[in-house]
């Protein structure tokens, strides 16, 4: 479907990443491959380093509250101005209650607001922006905080060479408001028939925790994991990205009467360097225009990769400039989505670290 929003604007983006940086080379002993095989994977997939929480007690609320408190201290955001908090995550603090309500209480936010948890992963940022744009149609809602957060290092097995080297922990806060601006066009599609291509088999009511579900076993590929770790059907996901995603860009740009030259960057969810470089080639844009460097420096932080892409690659430029961008994501669900937006000038566009 095509969604059209008027007079909506992002006014600030903050990324929060752990200060702890771990190199792939130091993790090679965890995997069943030889060192030579691991180094070949490193070259093909773009394994390099990622940001991981050191504490096993770390929760997404820790990263999120650190980010909000930084915004409050800098004077870039006031507690009383937040009318809605939309949280996108697949690693909440608790199954119950909603983590967004926990954060509301921890930060001492007002009662007259909406707190909403949405169970989303890689395409979560796009879903969150869509939800924020629609909420802003209500006269009582003037400022929405779209929050993405995941501690991916806890949802993937540290012995899974296919995914763990790519995972990164992070949280981001994006402020969205009603402001006179150019129209925002969004493409959004979902196909639940492929939903189980990315799945954590146990932990929900479908398969509750038991002795078998928590046991670490060979998943059949030499990757050791429990059924409480996320599993991905790599071939299915690659085929999904290569067949469904490329046409999305052409359809969106044609629909709103723009060309690829009208945007400066394609800020696309970064699953790994291999997929993203091939996607760029398939779409017909240069790798310079579709950066693939976040996943090899920070890791794949699920719904946080797009705002991390912006803060990592653009720095403070959006604070003083207006930069035409195409934001795009794809992932579990299956979901694929893209948005054309003029970003900036922003009140803030920063990345900060947290010792956690």
Short mmCIF file of N, CA and C in Angstrom, two decimals, residues 157-221:
data_model
loop_
_atom_site.label_atom_id
_atom_site.label_comp_id
_atom_site.label_asym_id
_atom_site.label_seq_id
_atom_site.Cartn_x
_atom_site.Cartn_y
_atom_site.Cartn_z
N UNK A 157 22.31 -16.79 19.60
CA UNK A 157 23.31 -17.61 20.27
C UNK A 157 24.72 -17.12 19.94
N UNK A 158 25.56 -17.02 20.96
CA UNK A 158 26.94 -16.58 20.74
C UNK A 158 27.75 -17.64 19.99
N UNK A 159 27.16 -18.82 19.79
CA UNK A 159 27.81 -19.88 19.02
C UNK A 159 27.23 -20.02 17.61
N UNK A 160 26.42 -19.05 17.21
CA UNK A 160 25.82 -19.05 15.88
C UNK A 160 26.65 -18.15 14.97
N UNK A 161 27.51 -18.76 14.18
CA UNK A 161 28.43 -17.98 13.33
C UNK A 161 27.71 -17.25 12.20
N UNK A 162 26.47 -17.68 11.88
CA UNK A 162 25.74 -17.07 10.77
C UNK A 162 25.11 -15.75 11.14
N UNK A 163 24.87 -15.52 12.43
CA UNK A 163 24.18 -14.28 12.81
C UNK A 163 24.86 -13.50 13.94
N UNK A 164 25.41 -14.20 14.93
CA UNK A 164 25.91 -13.48 16.11
C UNK A 164 27.00 -12.46 15.77
N UNK A 165 27.93 -12.74 14.86
CA UNK A 165 28.97 -11.74 14.55
C UNK A 165 28.41 -10.44 14.00
N UNK A 166 27.18 -10.48 13.50
CA UNK A 166 26.55 -9.30 12.92
C UNK A 166 25.72 -8.51 13.92
N UNK A 167 25.33 -9.12 15.01
CA UNK A 167 24.37 -8.50 15.92
C UNK A 167 24.97 -7.34 16.70
N UNK A 168 24.17 -6.31 16.92
CA UNK A 168 24.59 -5.18 17.72
C UNK A 168 23.48 -4.74 18.65
N UNK A 169 23.84 -4.21 19.79
CA UNK A 169 22.88 -3.70 20.76
C UNK A 169 22.78 -2.18 20.61
N UNK A 170 21.57 -1.65 20.65
CA UNK A 170 21.41 -0.20 20.49
C UNK A 170 19.99 0.22 20.81
N UNK A 171 19.84 1.52 21.00
CA UNK A 171 18.52 2.14 21.12
C UNK A 171 18.57 3.47 20.38
N UNK A 172 17.45 3.89 19.84
CA UNK A 172 17.39 5.20 19.19
C UNK A 172 16.08 5.89 19.57
N UNK A 173 16.13 7.21 19.56
CA UNK A 173 14.95 8.03 19.84
C UNK A 173 14.78 9.02 18.70
N UNK A 174 13.63 8.97 18.04
CA UNK A 174 13.31 9.90 16.96
C UNK A 174 12.08 10.70 17.35
N UNK A 175 12.20 12.01 17.32
CA UNK A 175 11.07 12.87 17.65
C UNK A 175 10.36 13.29 16.36
N UNK A 176 9.05 13.11 16.33
CA UNK A 176 8.25 13.44 15.16
C UNK A 176 7.16 14.42 15.58
N UNK A 177 6.97 15.47 14.77
CA UNK A 177 6.01 16.52 15.11
C UNK A 177 5.22 16.95 13.88
N UNK A 178 4.14 17.68 14.13
CA UNK A 178 3.41 18.36 13.07
C UNK A 178 4.12 19.66 12.74
N UNK A 179 4.64 19.77 11.53
CA UNK A 179 5.28 21.00 11.09
C UNK A 179 5.07 21.14 9.58
N UNK A 180 4.86 22.36 9.11
CA UNK A 180 4.73 22.54 7.66
C UNK A 180 5.98 22.01 6.96
N UNK A 181 5.79 21.09 6.06
CA UNK A 181 6.93 20.48 5.37
C UNK A 181 6.44 19.84 4.09
N UNK A 182 7.38 19.33 3.33
CA UNK A 182 7.02 18.61 2.12
C UNK A 182 6.27 17.34 2.47
N UNK A 183 5.47 16.86 1.52
CA UNK A 183 4.72 15.63 1.74
C UNK A 183 5.68 14.45 1.94
N UNK A 184 5.23 13.48 2.72
CA UNK A 184 6.00 12.26 2.94
C UNK A 184 5.25 11.11 2.30
N UNK A 185 5.95 10.35 1.47
CA UNK A 185 5.35 9.22 0.77
C UNK A 185 5.97 7.92 1.30
N UNK A 186 5.12 6.94 1.55
CA UNK A 186 5.61 5.67 2.09
C UNK A 186 5.00 4.49 1.33
N UNK A 187 5.84 3.50 1.11
CA UNK A 187 5.45 2.21 0.52
C UNK A 187 5.55 1.19 1.64
N UNK A 188 4.51 0.38 1.84
CA UNK A 188 4.52 -0.59 2.94
C UNK A 188 3.77 -1.84 2.51
N UNK A 189 4.46 -3.00 2.59
CA UNK A 189 3.82 -4.27 2.27
C UNK A 189 4.24 -5.33 3.28
N UNK A 190 3.37 -6.32 3.45
CA UNK A 190 3.62 -7.41 4.38
C UNK A 190 3.15 -8.73 3.78
N UNK A 191 3.87 -9.80 4.10
CA UNK A 191 3.50 -11.13 3.63
C UNK A 191 3.71 -12.13 4.76
N UNK A 192 2.64 -12.39 5.51
CA UNK A 192 2.72 -13.29 6.65
C UNK A 192 2.95 -14.74 6.31
N UNK A 193 2.82 -15.12 5.04
CA UNK A 193 3.08 -16.52 4.67
C UNK A 193 4.55 -16.88 4.87
N UNK A 194 5.42 -15.86 4.92
CA UNK A 194 6.84 -16.12 5.15
C UNK A 194 7.30 -15.72 6.53
N UNK A 195 6.34 -15.50 7.43
CA UNK A 195 6.67 -14.96 8.75
C UNK A 195 7.67 -15.83 9.52
N UNK A 196 7.58 -17.14 9.38
CA UNK A 196 8.44 -18.03 10.17
C UNK A 196 9.84 -18.19 9.58
N UNK A 197 10.14 -17.45 8.53
CA UNK A 197 11.51 -17.48 7.98
C UNK A 197 12.50 -16.90 8.97
N UNK A 198 12.03 -15.99 9.82
CA UNK A 198 12.83 -15.46 10.94
C UNK A 198 11.98 -15.66 12.18
N UNK A 199 12.45 -16.51 13.09
CA UNK A 199 11.57 -16.92 14.18
C UNK A 199 12.37 -17.32 15.41
N UNK A 200 11.84 -16.97 16.58
CA UNK A 200 12.32 -17.52 17.84
C UNK A 200 11.29 -18.57 18.25
N UNK A 201 11.59 -19.87 18.08
CA UNK A 201 10.57 -20.91 18.22
C UNK A 201 9.93 -20.99 19.60
N UNK A 202 10.70 -20.78 20.65
CA UNK A 202 10.18 -20.98 22.01
C UNK A 202 10.14 -19.67 22.78
N UNK A 203 9.34 -19.67 23.84
CA UNK A 203 9.25 -18.51 24.71
C UNK A 203 7.88 -17.88 24.73
N UNK A 204 7.07 -18.15 23.68
CA UNK A 204 5.69 -17.70 23.65
C UNK A 204 4.77 -18.83 24.06
N UNK A 205 3.48 -18.62 23.87
CA UNK A 205 2.52 -19.66 24.25
C UNK A 205 2.55 -20.84 23.29
N UNK A 206 3.04 -20.63 22.08
CA UNK A 206 3.12 -21.73 21.12
C UNK A 206 4.05 -22.82 21.62
N UNK A 207 5.15 -22.43 22.22
CA UNK A 207 6.08 -23.38 22.83
C UNK A 207 6.68 -22.72 24.07
N UNK A 208 6.13 -23.05 25.21
CA UNK A 208 6.58 -22.44 26.45
C UNK A 208 7.92 -23.04 26.89
N UNK A 209 8.62 -22.28 27.71
CA UNK A 209 9.95 -22.70 28.16
C UNK A 209 9.89 -24.03 28.89
N UNK A 210 10.82 -24.92 28.57
CA UNK A 210 10.93 -26.21 29.25
C UNK A 210 12.39 -26.67 29.15
N UNK A 211 12.69 -27.81 29.71
CA UNK A 211 14.07 -28.29 29.74
C UNK A 211 14.63 -28.47 28.33
N UNK A 212 13.81 -28.94 27.42
CA UNK A 212 14.27 -29.15 26.05
C UNK A 212 14.49 -27.83 25.31
N UNK A 213 13.63 -26.86 25.54
CA UNK A 213 13.70 -25.61 24.78
C UNK A 213 14.93 -24.78 25.14
N UNK A 214 15.42 -24.92 26.38
CA UNK A 214 16.58 -24.12 26.80
C UNK A 214 17.91 -24.82 26.54
N UNK A 215 17.84 -26.08 26.11
CA UNK A 215 19.08 -26.84 25.88
C UNK A 215 19.77 -26.34 24.62
N UNK A 216 21.09 -26.13 24.71
CA UNK A 216 21.90 -25.71 23.56
C UNK A 216 22.26 -26.93 22.74
N UNK A 217 21.83 -26.96 21.48
CA UNK A 217 22.08 -28.09 20.60
C UNK A 217 22.50 -27.59 19.22
N UNK A 218 23.04 -28.52 18.42
CA UNK A 218 23.39 -28.21 17.04
C UNK A 218 22.09 -28.09 16.24
N UNK A 219 21.89 -26.93 15.62
CA UNK A 219 20.66 -26.69 14.86
C UNK A 219 20.68 -27.37 13.50
N UNK A 220 21.74 -28.12 13.23
CA UNK A 220 21.84 -28.84 11.97
C UNK A 220 22.81 -28.22 10.99
N UNK A 221 23.37 -27.08 11.37
CA UNK A 221 24.31 -26.37 10.50
C UNK A 221 25.66 -26.16 11.18
#
